[in-house]
């Protein structure tokens, strides 16, 4: 049966067909839907883990336990999971282990555009890179075979355009894969120096064998065309190449690490000019050039952002780029939704002129005017440690004008360790946990404090108040972010203390509730003071000589009525 | 057949994704190769969204290039103007005459451009401007804005009405099938 599938759905289907038993992940664009789709299969145990490191460790455990296991994350998540990654390369696997990583060239929804292929090279783990949804499914299945055959974890690298594009996939049945027997083997699974030294030799042998066999792998293939131009490429770049230069000869790499050196040499010999077309870093290019082969790559392509058919065409055919006149238009940056609970906190922080170390989530959007809510955003959990660092650099008085803001899911992911540090090292930071009862930005995934698993089953609820107290925070306050008066009082009190504080701003994400409250409107009593505009609500619009509420966008949260001093905002119909 | 390229643009939350899913369903049932690229995550939060749909005998890149679109289906007129240079010279722009202010305009830092429709017409010979929001309101649910626009697009793409109605039945939630079919036909029969 043929089906139109998102790349991410195809990955999930591949895991299902490959007989995967355990799948773990922490959500992150563009990888999130993979595990959501996996969770729909009753035959697979799936979980949202608190972070990528834990997800990786659970998958490693499942593999050693004899099951086929898959762990999924976005590129920056692999940094979090890098510690187990490098050593599971040494231990190898029992049941097949696929590590799925989704890169985000062009940074559609990320804080950097690092290239995960470097991880494959430095951890000595083979990496496959699909170029459409069918390959996404096939490569995941092939990854499991490869993993068991070579006793290695296998990385499968997606990029945003593969993850979030739909193309046609042929559906097959699930393979019946038995659990492999478990046998205690400390020489293989206990990585103390004595054992690890021996395993490192095994790893090098494995990679040499794989590199040799890469030359005959079906997923590495040459498509001969006109031999004037030869192009080595992989993943989405392959699609751009085929559309831009349908006549050219192409060496399509399905496995981007290790490279099929003989195949590359043969290809290079037969083509007149060799190009390497790859997004982001010159990973293939540098290896090809180090083989003494003349090739053109990043001389004509950028290491930044995504490629396109147009970029490939103009770089290789040196065709003049037609200049297209574009009008300069107001940007439409993503914004906090109408009714978003974060808005109340940022409004008060702005009023009190507080600075903030920020974190990764919807609330990062509060950085932009008019809320101007945060000063920094580095990575998951960083707000907490960074707030502490600001204090240690500039002293307590300076620090009292600062807070750290972090979401509930992000706090559990890696904020909690920073909080332990603040307490242990006598910090006085105030940390605000913006608890909207979900993982918002990635599209509402459950986490340990929501009371539900990925399969929708009830789960114990991690209590953030008790957790904060347990690590030694004496001042833990819970506020409703829409009670602006209380928020202001609590913020003033806690930031002035010579002790660390945690403020939990608790109100569910506006998108979680399906019910739409009656909308508000602005009456003639409006004096155009502009206070409501400072909320940065997309539903409140400034027009030439009035302010209006867009009834199609308003979700009826009523926060604007609390900042209006003229009582000019009333419910529709009142 | 040559690849047909459609670019669907709008503002996060307007329902552009459902539109592309229905198109995808129709063309896959016709036996075409098809690729679609959509936006997830951060870009959904009220930002500009764009969906690429390509179908034909063989499709490689999932992305429509500048000057590569046969049809631009715009759910919002500022977004129509933002993406108008993606249209081929003889391409068609279907534009919902709705204004959604972006944040820089809302806070008064920038102005929503005037005479957008004129500017779109300057850049494109074949334009179809429609107030689909009012039509949706008349039908009783502003959410069917997307199927109304789909109806207009369907007329340009050809294929039979029944094929579209079947696809709607397969793609939209069962409770909303009748409403969506009605909205589709309303769009299809405009003009």
XYZ file of C-alpha atoms in Angstrom:
765
model
C 0.000 0.000 0.000
C 1.185 3.490 -0.852
C 0.742 6.394 1.486
C 1.758 10.042 1.556
C 3.884 10.380 4.669
C 5.760 13.021 6.543
C 9.440 12.058 6.780
C 8.991 11.810 10.526
C 6.000 9.506 10.166
C 8.020 7.327 7.790
C 10.775 7.011 10.401
C 8.172 5.825 12.904
C 6.794 3.376 10.348
C 10.325 2.113 9.714
C 10.805 1.501 13.426
C 7.487 -0.321 13.554
C 8.257 -2.519 10.547
C 11.727 -3.254 11.927
C 10.135 -4.766 15.018
C 11.288 -2.057 17.428
C 10.181 -2.724 20.981
C 11.367 0.380 22.848
C 11.393 3.985 21.566
C 12.461 6.983 23.613
C 12.818 10.703 22.976
C 12.737 14.217 24.253
C 10.689 16.501 21.961
C 12.516 18.969 19.719
C 11.748 20.469 16.319
C 12.145 19.015 13.701
C 12.193 15.538 15.321
C 9.127 15.640 17.593
C 6.487 13.897 15.450
C 8.620 10.760 15.091
C 7.972 9.587 18.619
C 4.375 10.832 18.557
C 3.772 8.568 15.557
C 5.702 5.704 17.189
C 3.484 5.968 20.273
C 0.437 5.141 18.147
C 1.711 1.581 17.632
C 0.537 -0.653 20.478
C 3.419 -3.071 19.841
C 6.033 -0.439 20.743
C 6.784 0.854 24.235
C 7.309 4.603 23.783
C 8.233 7.311 26.257
C 9.020 10.955 26.576
C 12.126 10.929 28.712
C 13.046 13.945 30.872
C 15.947 14.744 28.534
C 17.925 13.298 25.633
C 20.663 11.806 27.803
C 18.129 9.770 29.758
C 16.347 8.832 26.520
C 19.626 7.545 25.094
C 20.410 5.576 28.245
C 16.979 3.948 28.296
C 17.439 2.930 24.664
C 20.918 1.549 25.391
C 19.484 -0.459 28.275
C 16.741 -1.821 26.041
C 19.291 -2.782 23.407
C 21.521 -4.584 25.898
C 18.355 -6.196 27.218
C 17.947 -7.739 23.776
C 15.295 -5.534 22.134
C 15.507 -3.385 19.041
C 15.449 0.183 20.366
C 15.340 3.662 18.869
C 16.098 7.006 20.471
C 15.120 10.280 18.810
C 16.236 13.866 19.297
C 17.044 17.093 17.517
C 20.634 18.082 16.770
C 21.206 20.044 19.972
C 19.675 17.174 21.911
C 22.557 15.027 20.740
C 24.875 17.370 22.658
C 22.945 16.493 25.803
C 23.176 12.790 24.961
C 26.776 12.935 23.754
C 28.194 11.343 26.887
C 26.476 7.969 26.493
C 26.812 8.280 22.689
C 30.580 8.087 22.707
C 30.718 5.083 24.991
C 27.875 3.048 23.510
C 30.060 3.135 20.422
C 32.536 1.057 22.460
C 30.068 -1.339 24.081
C 28.177 -1.984 20.884
C 24.685 -3.440 21.081
C 22.702 -6.578 21.692
C 19.349 -5.798 20.064
C 19.736 -3.254 17.233
C 20.076 0.380 18.310
C 19.224 3.314 16.033
C 19.906 6.870 17.167
C 17.781 9.255 15.167
C 18.987 12.846 15.035
C 17.250 15.674 13.164
C 19.364 18.648 12.130
C 17.919 22.068 11.396
C 19.908 23.786 8.628
C 18.651 27.339 8.317
C 17.541 27.292 11.964
C 13.796 27.263 11.409
C 13.329 26.472 15.080
C 16.744 26.178 16.722
C 19.474 28.160 18.412
C 22.300 26.954 16.156
C 22.779 24.924 12.989
C 25.433 22.443 14.065
C 26.112 19.488 11.782
C 25.526 16.118 13.459
C 27.695 14.298 10.958
C 30.686 15.369 13.040
C 29.328 13.274 15.888
C 29.294 10.192 13.684
C 32.916 10.774 12.796
C 34.163 11.539 16.284
C 32.171 8.791 18.028
C 33.021 6.232 15.292
C 29.408 5.368 14.624
C 28.029 4.744 11.124
C 25.510 7.325 9.910
C 22.789 6.983 7.287
C 21.112 9.961 5.622
C 17.767 9.539 3.803
C 16.666 11.874 1.003
C 12.876 11.425 1.179
C 10.182 9.703 3.228
C 10.574 6.299 1.505
C 14.275 6.322 2.290
C 13.567 7.517 5.827
C 11.580 4.347 6.392
C 13.978 2.082 4.513
C 17.109 3.495 6.137
C 15.736 3.097 9.641
C 15.021 -0.563 8.896
C 18.411 -0.988 7.278
C 19.980 0.757 10.279
C 18.735 -1.993 12.573
C 20.174 -4.692 10.337
C 23.483 -2.876 10.151
C 23.470 -2.328 13.900
C 23.099 -6.026 14.676
C 25.410 -7.191 11.904
C 28.286 -4.921 12.946
C 27.506 -4.749 16.683
C 27.278 -0.963 16.598
C 24.751 1.761 17.285
C 23.692 3.407 14.003
C 22.954 7.096 13.588
C 20.246 8.140 11.145
C 20.398 11.819 10.277
C 17.310 13.700 9.169
C 17.139 17.399 8.317
C 14.146 19.722 8.569
C 13.170 19.350 4.907
C 13.216 15.562 5.125
C 11.445 15.464 8.495
C 8.754 17.943 7.511
C 8.184 17.052 3.884
C 5.652 14.502 2.774
C 6.287 12.062 -0.023
C 5.037 8.658 -1.081
C 5.902 5.602 0.978
C 5.218 1.919 0.360
C 3.886 0.387 3.577
C 4.916 -3.112 4.680
C 4.134 -5.460 7.547
C 5.941 -5.548 10.878
C 8.783 -8.025 11.080
C 8.586 -10.486 13.902
C 11.822 -9.877 15.791
C 12.463 -12.036 18.846
C 14.253 -10.621 21.880
C 17.910 -11.567 21.790
C 19.093 -13.581 24.761
C 20.839 -11.541 27.434
C 24.252 -12.749 28.510
C 26.345 -11.009 31.156
C 29.538 -9.826 29.449
C 31.568 -7.352 31.469
C 34.326 -7.202 28.874
C 31.762 -5.739 26.468
C 29.414 -3.749 28.705
C 31.518 -2.509 31.648
C 33.669 0.277 30.256
C 36.484 0.486 32.781
C 39.853 1.393 31.278
C 41.050 -2.205 30.982
C 37.978 -3.265 29.043
C 37.555 -0.005 27.124
C 41.088 -0.183 25.746
C 40.240 -3.555 24.219
C 36.869 -2.371 22.962
C 38.476 0.605 21.243
C 40.366 -1.874 19.078
C 37.082 -3.600 18.251
C 35.576 -0.250 17.299
C 38.404 0.553 14.874
C 38.162 -2.911 13.296
C 34.416 -2.500 12.927
C 34.733 0.876 11.251
C 37.418 -0.372 8.865
C 35.236 -3.296 7.875
C 32.247 -1.004 7.409
C 34.287 1.451 5.343
C 35.364 -1.365 3.040
C 31.848 -2.769 2.711
C 30.425 0.729 2.132
C 31.705 0.432 -1.444
C 29.165 -2.257 -2.206
C 26.229 -1.032 -0.123
C 23.094 -0.563 -2.200
C 22.302 2.724 -0.484
C 25.466 4.242 -1.942
C 24.891 4.477 -5.674
C 26.187 6.119 -8.831
C 23.689 7.542 -11.284
C 25.683 7.998 -14.459
C 24.805 10.899 -16.731
C 26.896 13.424 -18.579
C 30.425 12.980 -17.244
C 31.401 16.632 -17.624
C 29.913 17.290 -14.214
C 30.066 14.795 -11.363
C 28.433 15.526 -8.028
C 28.814 13.763 -4.705
C 25.844 14.497 -2.489
C 23.403 13.073 0.072
C 20.111 13.756 1.832
C 17.986 16.708 0.742
C 20.893 18.152 -1.265
C 20.528 15.154 -3.613
C 16.998 16.291 -4.491
C 18.163 19.831 -5.242
C 20.968 18.471 -7.438
C 18.632 16.182 -9.410
C 16.187 18.998 -10.075
C 18.864 21.590 -10.892
C 21.142 19.409 -13.026
C 19.204 16.373 -14.264
C 21.914 15.536 -16.820
C 24.854 15.408 -14.401
C 26.438 12.247 -12.999
C 25.672 11.820 -9.329
C 27.177 9.747 -6.554
C 24.425 9.578 -3.972
C 25.612 8.630 -0.520
C 23.077 6.847 1.651
C 25.738 6.264 4.289
C 27.600 9.488 5.081
C 29.946 7.832 7.565
C 32.159 5.965 6.874
C 32.557 6.988 3.237
C 32.942 4.463 0.378
C 36.419 5.536 -0.649
C 36.861 3.180 -3.615
C 33.538 4.198 -5.044
C 34.439 7.860 -4.656
C 37.820 7.354 -6.357
C 36.214 5.531 -9.265
C 33.578 8.220 -9.658
C 36.107 11.057 -9.414
C 38.306 9.468 -12.066
C 35.546 9.325 -14.640
C 34.079 12.796 -14.316
C 35.636 15.966 -15.654
C 34.830 18.291 -12.774
C 33.864 16.968 -9.367
C 31.579 18.910 -7.061
C 30.571 18.137 -3.502
C 27.105 19.452 -2.698
C 26.295 19.255 1.011
C 24.415 21.477 3.441
C 26.266 22.997 6.394
C 29.835 21.809 7.037
C 32.284 20.420 4.436
C 32.191 16.967 6.044
C 32.278 14.922 2.841
C 34.391 17.489 1.021
C 37.275 17.516 3.481
C 37.480 13.732 3.461
C 37.388 13.564 -0.327
C 40.063 16.230 -0.625
C 42.213 14.464 1.980
C 42.178 11.466 -0.364
C 44.066 13.653 -2.846
C 41.036 14.134 -5.087
C 40.423 17.506 -6.696
C 36.927 18.726 -5.977
C 34.931 21.932 -5.631
C 32.697 22.430 -2.627
C 32.549 25.218 -0.131
C 34.490 27.458 -2.529
C 31.125 28.025 -4.204
C 28.660 27.052 -1.463
C 28.046 28.571 1.951
C 28.368 26.666 5.213
C 25.383 28.673 6.414
C 21.723 27.909 5.942
C 19.938 25.622 3.534
C 20.730 24.908 -0.083
C 18.095 25.090 -2.826
C 17.696 24.160 -6.474
C 18.433 27.758 -7.343
C 21.623 27.887 -5.262
C 22.931 24.654 -6.764
C 22.135 25.808 -10.275
C 23.680 29.245 -9.979
C 26.813 27.955 -8.202
C 27.587 25.124 -10.622
C 26.297 26.406 -13.938
C 27.499 29.902 -13.008
C 24.240 31.120 -14.398
C 23.623 34.771 -13.605
C 21.221 35.003 -10.718
C 18.225 36.995 -11.854
C 17.748 39.800 -9.417
C 14.217 39.832 -8.139
C 13.049 43.080 -6.635
C 11.440 42.418 -3.349
C 9.401 44.936 -1.465
C 10.504 45.640 2.087
C 7.585 44.528 4.223
C 6.939 44.387 7.958
C 8.229 41.077 9.327
C 5.881 38.625 10.934
C 7.899 37.055 13.729
C 6.333 34.249 15.780
C 4.641 35.599 18.893
C 3.152 34.473 22.184
C -0.428 33.420 21.414
C -3.496 35.361 22.576
C -4.244 34.108 26.088
C -0.672 32.893 26.649
C 0.021 32.640 30.412
C 3.630 33.794 29.979
C 2.422 37.250 28.973
C 1.417 38.220 32.522
C 4.845 37.461 33.981
C 6.711 39.280 31.231
C 4.420 42.292 31.540
C 5.239 42.659 35.232
C 8.949 41.933 34.719
C 8.993 44.659 32.094
C 7.192 47.042 34.439
C 9.726 46.335 37.206
C 12.589 46.675 34.676
C 13.963 43.271 35.603
C 16.605 41.577 33.507
C 16.361 37.863 32.879
C 18.410 34.929 31.764
C 16.080 33.069 29.413
C 15.709 29.531 28.176
C 14.370 27.388 25.332
C 10.627 27.284 24.795
C 7.678 29.410 23.712
C 8.697 31.941 26.340
C 11.865 32.670 24.352
C 9.474 34.609 22.095
C 9.052 37.086 24.965
C 12.498 38.467 24.082
C 11.047 40.677 21.362
C 9.284 44.038 21.815
C 7.039 45.050 23.382
C 7.603 42.520 26.193
C 11.428 42.672 26.010
C 11.347 39.916 28.593
C 14.720 38.181 28.464
C 18.371 39.065 27.992
C 19.810 35.658 27.051
C 18.970 32.318 25.468
C 21.675 29.685 25.066
C 20.376 26.160 25.581
C 17.932 24.009 27.526
C 18.340 24.690 31.250
C 20.905 27.464 30.837
C 18.754 30.182 32.419
C 19.306 28.759 35.896
C 23.065 28.350 35.843
C 23.525 31.613 33.990
C 21.525 33.579 36.576
C 23.884 32.172 39.194
C 26.910 33.125 37.083
C 25.681 36.704 36.696
C 25.461 36.941 40.485
C 28.926 35.489 41.031
C 30.385 37.934 38.497
C 28.681 41.138 39.617
C 27.519 40.532 43.169
C 24.257 40.267 45.030
C 22.989 43.803 44.568
C 23.341 43.546 40.828
C 21.735 40.133 40.840
C 18.638 41.408 42.628
C 17.635 43.099 39.421
C 17.711 39.746 37.618
C 15.665 36.590 37.454
C 15.980 33.344 35.507
C 12.945 32.223 33.502
C 12.446 28.631 32.455
C 9.521 26.443 31.379
C 8.225 23.443 33.309
C 9.429 20.866 30.791
C 12.777 22.617 30.359
C 13.235 22.871 34.138
C 12.822 19.105 34.434
C 15.046 18.561 31.381
C 18.087 20.294 32.852
C 17.108 23.292 34.980
C 16.966 21.266 38.185
C 20.715 20.622 38.236
C 21.366 24.360 37.945
C 19.030 24.961 40.867
C 20.934 22.435 42.973
C 24.075 24.379 42.125
C 22.564 27.687 43.267
C 21.650 26.179 46.632
C 24.925 24.310 47.078
C 27.032 27.341 46.233
C 24.985 29.825 48.257
C 23.444 31.745 45.394
C 20.512 34.141 45.780
C 18.980 33.971 42.309
C 15.251 34.094 41.768
C 14.131 31.461 39.284
C 10.685 31.707 37.716
C 9.269 28.442 36.433
C 6.696 29.280 33.770
C 4.538 26.237 34.365
C 2.031 25.931 31.520
C 1.492 22.200 32.159
C 2.951 21.080 28.835
C 5.884 21.200 26.435
C 4.454 24.092 24.433
C 6.660 25.070 21.520
C 6.978 21.602 20.071
C 3.210 21.110 20.047
C 2.070 19.964 23.506
C 3.956 16.913 24.652
C 3.479 15.501 28.115
C 6.310 15.418 30.656
C 6.861 14.159 34.226
C 4.789 16.972 35.764
C 1.687 16.661 33.538
C 0.379 13.406 34.966
C 0.219 11.628 31.617
C 2.520 9.437 29.549
C 3.068 9.746 25.795
C 0.379 7.092 25.352
C -2.103 9.174 27.351
C -2.015 6.871 30.350
C -2.147 8.375 33.853
C 1.263 8.827 35.510
C 2.555 10.119 38.851
C 2.806 13.925 38.847
C 6.187 15.421 39.640
C 5.466 18.194 42.145
C 7.648 21.185 41.264
C 7.048 22.892 44.620
C 8.175 19.869 46.618
C 11.045 19.260 44.208
C 12.334 22.807 44.684
C 12.021 22.500 48.458
C 13.753 19.146 48.427
C 16.880 20.558 46.815
C 16.997 23.210 49.524
C 15.093 26.235 48.218
C 13.489 27.891 51.259
C 11.417 30.410 49.340
C 9.036 28.682 46.965
C 6.007 30.676 45.838
C 3.190 29.752 43.487
C 1.417 32.517 41.576
C -1.221 32.819 38.877
C 0.548 34.717 36.087
C -2.713 36.507 35.273
C -2.977 37.910 38.818
C -0.747 40.850 37.946
C -0.932 42.459 41.381
C 0.153 39.313 43.156
C 2.885 38.646 40.583
C 4.273 42.133 41.199
C 4.266 41.743 44.982
C 5.878 38.308 44.871
C 8.514 39.336 42.331
C 9.501 42.357 44.420
C 9.696 40.305 47.611
C 11.641 37.394 46.221
C 14.189 39.354 44.191
C 15.030 41.484 47.223
C 15.916 38.485 49.406
C 19.451 37.378 50.235
C 18.405 33.819 49.510
C 17.511 31.824 46.453
C 13.838 31.721 45.465
C 11.672 29.782 43.087
C 8.458 31.321 41.797
C 6.167 28.904 40.004
C 3.838 30.768 37.656
C 1.127 28.222 37.115
C -1.498 28.426 34.372
C -2.059 25.987 31.487
C -1.104 26.855 27.913
C -3.929 28.768 26.196
C -3.977 26.240 23.368
C -4.674 23.297 25.694
C -8.232 24.443 26.293
C -10.597 23.913 23.375
C -13.269 26.144 24.816
C -13.323 29.722 23.618
C -14.336 32.348 26.177
C -16.381 35.355 25.024
C -14.125 37.914 23.369
C -13.439 41.450 24.565
C -13.859 44.798 22.852
C -12.594 48.323 23.481
C -15.204 50.979 24.203
C -15.229 54.746 23.718
C -13.768 55.175 27.205
C -10.358 54.341 25.729
C -7.931 57.234 26.229
C -5.238 55.742 23.971
C -2.754 55.392 26.856
C -1.218 52.347 25.126
C -0.860 50.205 28.281
C -2.712 47.259 26.729
C -0.380 47.388 23.722
C 2.514 46.700 26.068
C 1.103 43.204 26.534
C 2.154 42.340 22.993
C -1.104 40.471 22.442
C -1.614 39.689 18.738
C -5.328 40.387 19.166
C -4.882 43.995 20.310
C -4.143 46.261 17.376
C -3.167 49.885 17.168
C -4.953 51.622 14.360
C -4.553 55.252 13.268
C -6.518 56.852 16.084
C -7.869 53.960 18.065
C -6.994 50.616 19.556
C -9.166 47.636 18.622
C -9.437 44.005 19.616
C -9.474 41.569 16.710
C -12.395 39.287 17.566
C -11.069 36.491 15.348
C -7.863 36.327 17.407
C -9.027 37.252 20.950
C -9.352 34.170 23.142
C -11.137 35.942 25.969
C -8.409 35.602 28.598
C -9.136 39.087 29.940
C -5.548 39.964 30.849
C -5.930 43.282 29.007
C -8.787 44.330 31.306
C -6.340 44.148 34.208
C -3.897 46.648 32.726
C -6.500 49.113 31.413
C -6.876 52.048 33.806
C -9.936 53.521 32.063
C -12.082 50.382 32.262
C -12.438 50.641 28.502
C -12.139 46.923 27.805
C -15.332 44.932 28.257
C -16.694 41.605 27.173
C -18.502 41.627 23.854
C -22.192 42.125 24.531
C -21.736 43.854 27.894
C 3.009 15.877 -17.046
C 5.252 18.710 -15.941
C 5.432 19.282 -12.242
C 2.736 21.581 -10.897
C 3.991 23.864 -8.132
C 1.712 25.416 -5.532
C 2.755 27.708 -2.723
C 0.316 28.138 0.152
C 1.101 31.056 2.470
C -0.561 32.514 5.498
C -0.262 33.190 9.204
C 0.248 30.460 11.809
C -3.114 29.182 12.978
C -5.056 29.870 9.745
C -5.301 26.221 8.771
C -2.968 26.144 5.771
C -1.759 22.626 6.632
C -5.192 21.058 6.214
C -5.472 22.575 2.746
C -2.212 21.018 1.600
C -3.173 17.652 3.076
C -6.359 17.574 1.022
C -4.461 18.508 -2.160
C -1.932 15.788 -1.399
C -4.676 13.239 -0.952
C -6.323 14.140 -4.266
C -3.168 13.999 -6.364
C -1.795 10.801 -4.820
C -5.095 9.142 -5.722
C -4.620 10.329 -9.292
C -1.353 8.409 -9.308
C 0.974 11.400 -9.399
C 4.267 11.636 -7.601
C 3.879 14.299 -4.936
C 5.965 16.118 -2.375
C 4.896 18.659 0.174
C 6.933 20.663 2.601
C 5.422 22.320 5.598
C 6.385 24.379 8.603
C 6.255 23.113 12.176
C 7.376 24.306 15.575
C 8.379 27.880 16.183
C 7.079 29.202 12.880
C 3.539 28.193 13.802
C 3.194 30.657 16.638
C 1.500 33.408 14.704
C 4.433 33.802 12.328
C 4.514 33.605 8.544
C 3.840 30.074 7.367
C 4.424 28.597 3.960
C 3.584 25.187 2.554
C 5.031 23.897 -0.697
C 3.061 21.407 -2.794
C 4.517 19.829 -5.936
C 3.073 17.034 -8.050
C 3.718 15.493 -11.435
C 5.351 12.435 -12.994
C 8.490 12.713 -10.853
C 9.198 15.250 -8.142
C 12.649 15.723 -6.651
C 12.957 18.788 -4.428
C 10.009 19.283 -2.055
C 10.456 23.049 -2.289
C 9.021 25.518 -4.774
C 11.686 27.988 -5.901
C 11.479 31.720 -6.578
C 9.670 32.287 -9.895
C 8.669 28.628 -9.764
C 5.058 28.567 -8.524
C 2.116 27.989 -10.855
C -0.277 29.052 -8.130
C 0.144 31.181 -5.033
C -2.680 30.569 -2.566
C -2.505 33.299 0.071
C -4.599 33.218 3.227
C -3.545 36.771 4.123
C -2.709 39.628 1.806
C 0.556 40.850 3.362
C 1.803 37.271 3.077
C 0.647 37.240 -0.556
C 2.842 40.230 -1.293
C 5.740 38.757 0.717
C 5.761 35.636 -1.477
C 4.585 37.072 -4.805
C 8.078 36.747 -6.325
C 7.727 32.971 -6.029
C 5.111 33.067 -8.793
C 5.997 32.280 -12.379
C 5.377 35.188 -14.737
C 2.153 33.587 -15.898
C 1.264 32.186 -12.474
C -2.012 32.759 -10.664
C -2.379 34.457 -7.279
C -5.453 33.579 -5.242
C -5.572 36.029 -2.373
C -7.826 36.105 0.643
C -8.454 39.806 1.229
C -7.825 39.593 4.958
C -5.510 41.709 7.034
C -3.738 40.225 10.053
C -1.382 42.681 11.638
C 2.095 41.398 12.484
C 3.569 42.372 15.866
C 5.682 45.301 14.579
C 2.445 46.810 13.220
C 0.394 45.976 16.313
C 2.754 47.883 18.559
C 2.944 50.768 16.112
C 6.618 50.319 15.179
C 5.754 49.767 11.527
C 2.726 50.295 9.320
C 0.684 47.704 7.524
C 1.367 48.552 3.877
C -1.428 50.300 2.007
C -2.656 49.294 -1.431
C -1.354 45.738 -1.096
C -3.884 44.436 -3.600
C -2.677 46.962 -6.204
C 0.915 45.938 -5.583
C 0.014 42.283 -5.974
C -1.697 43.098 -9.265
C 1.380 44.993 -10.454
C 3.417 41.836 -9.888
C 0.960 39.327 -11.221
C -1.342 39.408 -14.226
C -3.717 36.723 -12.998
C -5.098 37.520 -9.598
C -8.227 36.330 -7.866
C -9.068 38.368 -4.794
C -11.716 37.054 -2.428
C -13.059 37.952 0.999
C -13.157 34.358 2.209
C -13.388 35.338 5.870
C -16.817 36.929 5.340
C -17.948 33.898 3.386
C -16.735 31.653 6.205
C -18.591 33.766 8.754
C -21.763 33.424 6.684
C -21.287 29.670 6.676
C -21.130 29.853 10.455
C -17.512 28.920 11.174
C -14.434 31.015 10.397
C -12.321 27.859 10.442
C -13.640 26.777 7.022
C -11.767 29.693 5.480
C -9.248 27.103 4.305
C -11.704 24.855 2.472
C -13.337 27.863 0.791
C -9.935 28.886 -0.566
C -9.255 25.283 -1.510
C -12.468 25.309 -3.554
C -11.225 28.285 -5.548
C -7.826 26.659 -6.051
C -9.459 23.384 -7.119
C -11.138 25.109 -10.023
C -7.750 26.237 -11.331
C -6.177 22.830 -10.853
C -8.868 20.913 -12.698
C -9.759 17.394 -11.451
C -13.374 16.562 -10.793
C -15.427 17.948 -7.933
C -16.113 14.409 -6.740
C -12.417 13.667 -6.430
C -12.046 16.707 -4.197
C -15.090 15.832 -2.124
C -13.788 12.303 -1.605
C -10.458 13.677 -0.445
C -12.168 16.018 2.009
C -14.056 13.046 3.443
C -10.811 11.171 3.957
C -8.814 14.021 5.458
C -10.991 16.242 7.675
C -12.366 15.166 11.082
C -15.623 13.255 10.560
C -17.760 15.790 12.451
C -16.777 18.557 10.059
C -17.089 16.733 6.722
C -20.426 18.208 5.684
C -19.477 21.755 6.660
C -16.155 21.464 4.847
C -17.756 20.055 1.720
C -20.246 22.919 1.730
C -17.422 25.425 2.171
C -15.443 23.774 -0.618
C -18.376 23.978 -3.035
C -19.010 27.598 -2.078
C -15.431 28.411 -3.049
C -15.555 26.252 -6.152
C -18.713 27.934 -7.444
C -17.614 31.535 -6.826
C -17.248 33.928 -9.722
